[in-house]
PDB file of C-alpha atoms in Angstrom:
ATOM      1  CA  MET A 270      -0.010   0.002  -0.005  1.00 58.00           C
ATOM      2  CA  GLU A 271       1.408   3.388  -0.922  1.00 92.00           C
ATOM      3  CA  LEU A 272       2.244   5.929   1.788  1.00 93.00           C
ATOM      4  CA  THR A 273      -0.707   8.265   1.243  1.00 95.00           C
ATOM      5  CA  GLU A 274      -3.247   5.434   1.042  1.00 95.00           C
ATOM      6  CA  GLN A 275      -1.891   3.959   4.248  1.00 94.00           C
ATOM      7  CA  ALA A 276      -1.939   7.371   5.941  1.00 96.00           C
ATOM      8  CA  PHE A 277      -5.530   8.091   4.926  1.00 97.00           C
ATOM      9  CA  ALA A 278      -6.707   4.655   6.074  1.00 96.00           C
ATOM     10  CA  LEU A 279      -4.960   4.930   9.433  1.00 96.00           C
ATOM     11  CA  SER A 280      -6.128   8.472  10.083  1.00 97.00           C
ATOM     12  CA  GLU A 281      -9.704   7.563   9.200  1.00 97.00           C
ATOM     13  CA  SER A 282      -9.617   4.538  11.515  1.00 96.00           C
ATOM     14  CA  MET A 283      -8.319   6.688  14.389  1.00 96.00           C
ATOM     15  CA  LEU A 284     -10.400   9.838  13.921  1.00 98.00           C
ATOM     16  CA  ALA A 285     -13.525   9.400  11.787  1.00 98.00           C
ATOM     17  CA  GLU A 286     -15.751   7.732  14.352  1.00 97.00           C
ATOM     18  CA  PRO A 287     -14.589   9.166  17.687  1.00 97.00           C
ATOM     19  CA  LEU A 288     -13.742  12.665  16.360  1.00 97.00           C
ATOM     20  CA  PRO A 289     -15.598  13.338  13.065  1.00 98.00           C
ATOM     21  CA  ARG A 290     -14.854  17.071  13.081  1.00 97.00           C
ATOM     22  CA  ARG A 291     -11.127  16.403  13.603  1.00 97.00           C
ATOM     23  CA  TRP A 292     -11.315  13.917  10.721  1.00 98.00           C
ATOM     24  CA  ALA A 293     -12.958  16.554   8.498  1.00 98.00           C
ATOM     25  CA  HIS A 294     -10.195  18.998   9.428  1.00 98.00           C
ATOM     26  CA  SER A 295      -7.515  16.400   8.653  1.00 98.00           C
ATOM     27  CA  LEU A 296      -9.062  15.735   5.225  1.00 98.00           C
ATOM     28  CA  GLY A 297      -9.074  19.466   4.539  1.00 98.00           C
ATOM     29  CA  VAL A 298      -5.431  19.801   5.558  1.00 98.00           C
ATOM     30  CA  ALA A 299      -4.517  16.916   3.237  1.00 98.00           C
ATOM     31  CA  LYS A 300      -6.424  18.581   0.392  1.00 97.00           C
ATOM     32  CA  ARG A 301      -4.395  21.757   0.977  1.00 97.00           C
ATOM     33  CA  ALA A 302      -1.212  19.661   0.911  1.00 97.00           C
ATOM     34  CA  ALA A 303      -2.207  18.155  -2.442  1.00 96.00           C
ATOM     35  CA  ALA A 304      -2.627  21.688  -3.803  1.00 96.00           C
ATOM     36  CA  LEU A 305       1.032  22.399  -2.941  1.00 97.00           C
ATOM     37  CA  ARG A 306       2.344  19.706  -5.289  1.00 96.00           C
ATOM     38  CA  PRO A 307       3.892  22.309  -7.645  1.00 95.00           C
ATOM     39  CA  ILE A 308       6.426  23.280  -4.973  1.00 96.00           C
ATOM     40  CA  LEU A 309       6.879  19.928  -3.250  1.00 95.00           C
ATOM     41  CA  GLY A 310       8.284  17.745  -6.024  1.00 93.00           C
ATOM     42  CA  HIS A 311       9.178  14.263  -4.786  1.00 94.00           C
ATOM     43  CA  ASP A 312       8.030  15.217  -1.253  1.00 96.00           C
ATOM     44  CA  ALA A 313       4.386  15.742  -2.278  1.00 96.00           C
ATOM     45  CA  ASP A 314       3.165  12.340  -1.079  1.00 96.00           C
ATOM     46  CA  LEU A 315       5.178  12.671   2.127  1.00 97.00           C
ATOM     47  CA  LEU A 316       3.533  15.991   2.981  1.00 98.00           C
ATOM     48  CA  GLU A 317       0.057  14.753   2.087  1.00 98.00           C
ATOM     49  CA  ALA A 318       0.550  11.732   4.372  1.00 98.00           C
ATOM     50  CA  ALA A 319       1.759  13.949   7.225  1.00 98.00           C
ATOM     51  CA  ALA A 320      -1.138  16.338   6.622  1.00 98.00           C
ATOM     52  CA  VAL A 321      -3.834  13.700   6.960  1.00 98.00           C
ATOM     53  CA  LEU A 322      -2.062  12.234  10.025  1.00 98.00           C
ATOM     54  CA  HIS A 323      -1.079  15.464  11.779  1.00 98.00           C
ATOM     55  CA  ASP A 324      -3.917  15.282  14.340  1.00 98.00           C
ATOM     56  CA  VAL A 325      -3.998  11.509  14.868  1.00 97.00           C
ATOM     57  CA  GLY A 326      -2.657  12.092  18.396  1.00 97.00           C
ATOM     58  CA  TYR A 327      -6.096  13.376  19.393  1.00 97.00           C
ATOM     59  CA  SER A 328      -7.493   9.866  19.016  1.00 97.00           C
ATOM     60  CA  PRO A 329      -8.755   8.704  22.412  1.00 96.00           C
ATOM     61  CA  SER A 330      -7.176   5.309  21.833  1.00 94.00           C
ATOM     62  CA  ILE A 331      -3.623   6.715  21.810  1.00 95.00           C
ATOM     63  CA  ALA A 332      -3.802  10.066  23.649  1.00 93.00           C
ATOM     64  CA  THR A 333      -1.562   9.660  26.680  1.00 94.00           C
ATOM     65  CA  THR A 334       0.188  12.978  27.365  1.00 95.00           C
ATOM     66  CA  GLY A 335      -2.658  15.198  26.156  1.00 93.00           C
ATOM     67  CA  PHE A 336      -0.230  16.780  23.694  1.00 97.00           C
ATOM     68  CA  HIS A 337      -1.343  15.475  20.326  1.00 97.00           C
ATOM     69  CA  PRO A 338       1.850  16.095  18.279  1.00 98.00           C
ATOM     70  CA  LEU A 339       3.880  13.989  20.715  1.00 97.00           C
ATOM     71  CA  ASP A 340       1.213  11.306  21.180  1.00 97.00           C
ATOM     72  CA  GLY A 341       0.661  11.048  17.424  1.00 97.00           C
ATOM     73  CA  ALA A 342       4.353  10.902  16.567  1.00 97.00           C
ATOM     74  CA  ARG A 343       5.034   8.254  19.193  1.00 96.00           C
ATOM     75  CA  PHE A 344       2.160   6.171  17.877  1.00 96.00           C
ATOM     76  CA  LEU A 345       3.335   6.518  14.254  1.00 96.00           C
ATOM     77  CA  ARG A 346       6.917   5.694  15.230  1.00 95.00           C
ATOM     78  CA  GLU A 347       5.632   2.339  16.455  1.00 91.00           C
ATOM     79  CA  GLN A 348       4.003   1.697  13.073  1.00 81.00           C
ATOM     80  CA  GLU A 349       7.072   0.265  11.358  1.00 67.00           C
ATOM     81  CA  SER A 350       5.897   1.056   7.857  1.00 71.00           C
ATOM     82  CA  PHE A 351       5.612   4.808   8.412  1.00 85.00           C
ATOM     83  CA  ASP A 352       8.311   6.966   6.955  1.00 92.00           C
ATOM     84  CA  GLU A 353      10.413   8.614   9.663  1.00 95.00           C
ATOM     85  CA  ARG A 354      10.005  11.967   7.932  1.00 97.00           C
ATOM     86  CA  VAL A 355       6.205  11.744   8.241  1.00 97.00           C
ATOM     87  CA  VAL A 356       6.636  10.993  11.938  1.00 97.00           C
ATOM     88  CA  ARG A 357       8.918  14.029  12.363  1.00 98.00           C
ATOM     89  CA  LEU A 358       6.459  16.304  10.542  1.00 98.00           C
ATOM     90  CA  VAL A 359       3.590  15.116  12.746  1.00 98.00           C
ATOM     91  CA  ALA A 360       5.740  15.641  15.859  1.00 98.00           C
ATOM     92  CA  HIS A 361       6.621  19.218  14.939  1.00 97.00           C
ATOM     93  CA  HIS A 362       3.552  20.409  13.056  1.00 97.00           C
ATOM     94  CA  SER A 363       2.392  23.985  13.475  1.00 96.00           C
ATOM     95  CA  CYS A 364       5.075  25.210  15.861  1.00 97.00           C
ATOM     96  CA  ALA A 365       4.622  22.294  18.257  1.00 97.00           C
ATOM     97  CA  LEU A 366       7.848  23.084  20.110  1.00 96.00           C
ATOM     98  CA  LEU A 367       6.245  26.253  21.445  1.00 96.00           C
ATOM     99  CA  GLU A 368       3.204  24.378  22.713  1.00 96.00           C
ATOM    100  CA  ALA A 369       5.454  21.670  24.130  1.00 97.00           C
ATOM    101  CA  GLU A 370       7.269  24.392  26.053  1.00 96.00           C
ATOM    102  CA  GLU A 371       3.949  25.574  27.545  1.00 95.00           C
ATOM    103  CA  ARG A 372       3.256  21.973  28.601  1.00 96.00           C
ATOM    104  CA  GLY A 373       6.708  21.261  30.027  1.00 96.00           C
ATOM    105  CA  LEU A 374       7.377  18.736  27.227  1.00 97.00           C
ATOM    106  CA  ARG A 375       9.802  20.671  25.015  1.00 97.00           C
ATOM    107  CA  ASP A 376      12.849  18.565  25.897  1.00 97.00           C
ATOM    108  CA  GLU A 377      10.944  15.323  25.265  1.00 96.00           C
ATOM    109  CA  LEU A 378       9.714  16.464  21.867  1.00 97.00           C
ATOM    110  CA  ALA A 379      13.030  17.958  20.824  1.00 97.00           C
ATOM    111  CA  THR A 380      15.132  14.968  21.849  1.00 97.00           C
ATOM    112  CA  GLU A 381      12.784  12.259  20.555  1.00 96.00           C
ATOM    113  CA  PHE A 382      12.045  13.810  17.158  1.00 97.00           C
ATOM    114  CA  GLU A 383      14.332  15.798  14.875  1.00 96.00           C
ATOM    115  CA  LEU A 384      12.958  18.707  12.915  1.00 96.00           C
ATOM    116  CA  GLU A 385      12.208  18.056   9.264  1.00 96.00           C
ATOM    117  CA  ARG A 386      13.396  20.323   6.423  1.00 95.00           C
ATOM    118  CA  PRO A 387      12.163  23.913   6.936  1.00 96.00           C
ATOM    119  CA  GLU A 388      10.272  24.123   3.629  1.00 96.00           C
ATOM    120  CA  LEU A 389       8.228  21.027   4.561  1.00 97.00           C
ATOM    121  CA  VAL A 390       7.580  22.340   8.067  1.00 97.00           C
ATOM    122  CA  ASP A 391       6.373  25.599   6.481  1.00 98.00           C
ATOM    123  CA  ALA A 392       4.141  23.712   4.089  1.00 98.00           C
ATOM    124  CA  LEU A 393       2.455  21.741   6.886  1.00 98.00           C
ATOM    125  CA  ILE A 394       1.986  24.903   8.943  1.00 98.00           C
ATOM    126  CA  PHE A 395       0.385  26.519   5.892  1.00 98.00           C
ATOM    127  CA  CYS A 396      -1.946  23.585   5.315  1.00 98.00           C
ATOM    128  CA  ASP A 397      -3.051  23.362   8.957  1.00 98.00           C
ATOM    129  CA  MET A 398      -3.424  27.089   9.465  1.00 98.00           C
ATOM    130  CA  THR A 399      -5.438  27.670   6.299  1.00 98.00           C
ATOM    131  CA  THR A 400      -7.977  24.934   7.087  1.00 98.00           C
ATOM    132  CA  THR A 401     -10.984  25.387   9.364  1.00 98.00           C
ATOM    133  CA  PRO A 402     -11.971  22.820  11.991  1.00 97.00           C
ATOM    134  CA  ASP A 403     -14.576  21.551   9.507  1.00 97.00           C
ATOM    135  CA  GLY A 404     -12.109  21.198   6.627  1.00 97.00           C
ATOM    136  CA  GLY A 405     -12.864  24.415   4.729  1.00 97.00           C
ATOM    137  CA  HIS A 406     -10.413  27.087   3.601  1.00 97.00           C
ATOM    138  CA  THR A 407      -9.547  30.097   5.737  1.00 97.00           C
ATOM    139  CA  ALA A 408      -6.849  32.717   6.150  1.00 97.00           C
ATOM    140  CA  PRO A 409      -4.133  32.206   8.787  1.00 98.00           C
ATOM    141  CA  ALA A 410      -5.308  35.250  10.800  1.00 98.00           C
ATOM    142  CA  ASP A 411      -8.862  33.907  10.905  1.00 98.00           C
ATOM    143  CA  ARG A 412      -7.657  30.444  11.890  1.00 98.00           C
ATOM    144  CA  LEU A 413      -5.529  31.867  14.703  1.00 98.00           C
ATOM    145  CA  ASN A 414      -8.451  33.938  15.971  1.00 98.00           C
ATOM    146  CA  GLU A 415     -10.719  30.885  15.849  1.00 97.00           C
ATOM    147  CA  ILE A 416      -8.249  28.823  17.887  1.00 97.00           C
ATOM    148  CA  VAL A 417      -7.894  31.534  20.546  1.00 98.00           C
ATOM    149  CA  ALA A 418     -11.682  31.924  20.718  1.00 97.00           C
ATOM    150  CA  ARG A 419     -12.252  28.170  20.962  1.00 96.00           C
ATOM    151  CA  TYR A 420      -9.664  27.496  23.674  1.00 96.00           C
ATOM    152  CA  GLY A 421      -9.484  30.876  25.394  1.00 97.00           C
ATOM    153  CA  PRO A 422      -6.562  33.322  25.411  1.00 97.00           C
ATOM    154  CA  ASP A 423      -5.250  32.255  28.829  1.00 97.00           C
ATOM    155  CA  THR A 424      -5.205  28.494  28.214  1.00 96.00           C
ATOM    156  CA  ILE A 425      -2.124  26.524  27.208  1.00 96.00           C
ATOM    157  CA  VAL A 426      -3.292  26.390  23.594  1.00 96.00           C
ATOM    158  CA  GLY A 427      -4.385  30.043  23.598  1.00 97.00           C
ATOM    159  CA  ARG A 428      -1.034  31.245  24.946  1.00 96.00           C
ATOM    160  CA  PHE A 429       0.945  29.006  22.616  1.00 96.00           C
ATOM    161  CA  ILE A 430      -0.933  29.985  19.450  1.00 97.00           C
ATOM    162  CA  GLN A 431      -0.551  33.679  20.240  1.00 97.00           C
ATOM    163  CA  ARG A 432       3.204  33.182  20.684  1.00 97.00           C
ATOM    164  CA  ALA A 433       3.352  31.150  17.463  1.00 98.00           C
ATOM    165  CA  ALA A 434       1.366  33.656  15.374  1.00 98.00           C
ATOM    166  CA  PRO A 435       4.376  35.524  13.917  1.00 98.00           C
ATOM    167  CA  GLU A 436       6.003  32.256  12.764  1.00 98.00           C
ATOM    168  CA  ILE A 437       2.708  30.935  11.405  1.00 98.00           C
ATOM    169  CA  HIS A 438       2.201  34.093   9.345  1.00 98.00           C
ATOM    170  CA  ALA A 439       5.830  33.983   8.165  1.00 98.00           C
ATOM    171  CA  ALA A 440       5.537  30.306   7.140  1.00 98.00           C
ATOM    172  CA  ALA A 441       2.309  30.966   5.236  1.00 98.00           C
ATOM    173  CA  SER A 442       3.939  33.886   3.459  1.00 97.00           C
ATOM    174  CA  ARG A 443       6.953  31.779   2.467  1.00 97.00           C
ATOM    175  CA  VAL A 444       4.686  29.072   1.015  1.00 97.00           C
ATOM    176  CA  GLU A 445       2.610  31.619  -0.889  1.00 96.00           C
ATOM    177  CA  GLN A 446       5.832  33.174  -2.283  1.00 96.00           C
ATOM    178  CA  ARG A 447       7.088  29.750  -3.405  1.00 95.00           C
ATOM    179  CA  MET A 448       3.782  29.004  -5.106  1.00 95.00           C
ATOM    180  CA  ALA A 449       3.840  32.396  -6.857  1.00 93.00           C
ATOM    181  CA  ALA A 450       7.428  31.824  -7.979  1.00 92.00           C
ATOM    182  CA  VAL A 451       6.411  28.669  -9.862  1.00 89.00           C
ATOM    183  CA  GLY A 452       3.354  30.375 -11.291  1.00 82.00           C
ATOM    184  CA  ALA A 453       0.943  28.249  -9.296  1.00 67.00           C
ATOM    185  CA  GLY A 454      -0.784  31.137  -7.554  1.00 61.00           C
ATOM    186  CA  GLN A 455      -2.763  30.713  -4.362  1.00 59.00           C
ATOM    187  CA  PRO A 456      -3.314  27.058  -3.393  1.00 60.00           C
ATOM    188  CA  MET A 457      -6.955  26.044  -3.329  1.00 50.00           C
TER     189      MET A 457
END
């Protein structure tokens, strides 16, 4: 089974029934990743797999620390057929080191999982932060505002996402610039 097919099947089995909205979001993030193919080259399937799996750590069957990037990456690491780069992208998606710091888990995340190439990290940030909780398209500023409103500004997630906002905007801008440079325009 090819990487993306395996990733979609696993993500669906972990999220669709217990967390249908999270599954819809993951599908939307994967769709955004597919739209970035013009700038991803041979890494297109890798990013699409990471995109559909990025929130698998929310699955009640594997959530142990309550920090979904770490829980998801640890789970995927145990799945011997998953590419290590997919695991690293899941571990570090959307500025996860900053949230890990808020949770007292930064050292664990940083020592267990290396960072992936910056352009792939940017691409996954872009995909996640331009997708609504229901899988639709949105702007990064609107997504950030939605996250703060949903969790509250003084929660762990609220504090982290506010700290991460400059990097999220910068990553989205870099992806948009790369797409424009290859004449692909705004990803849909």
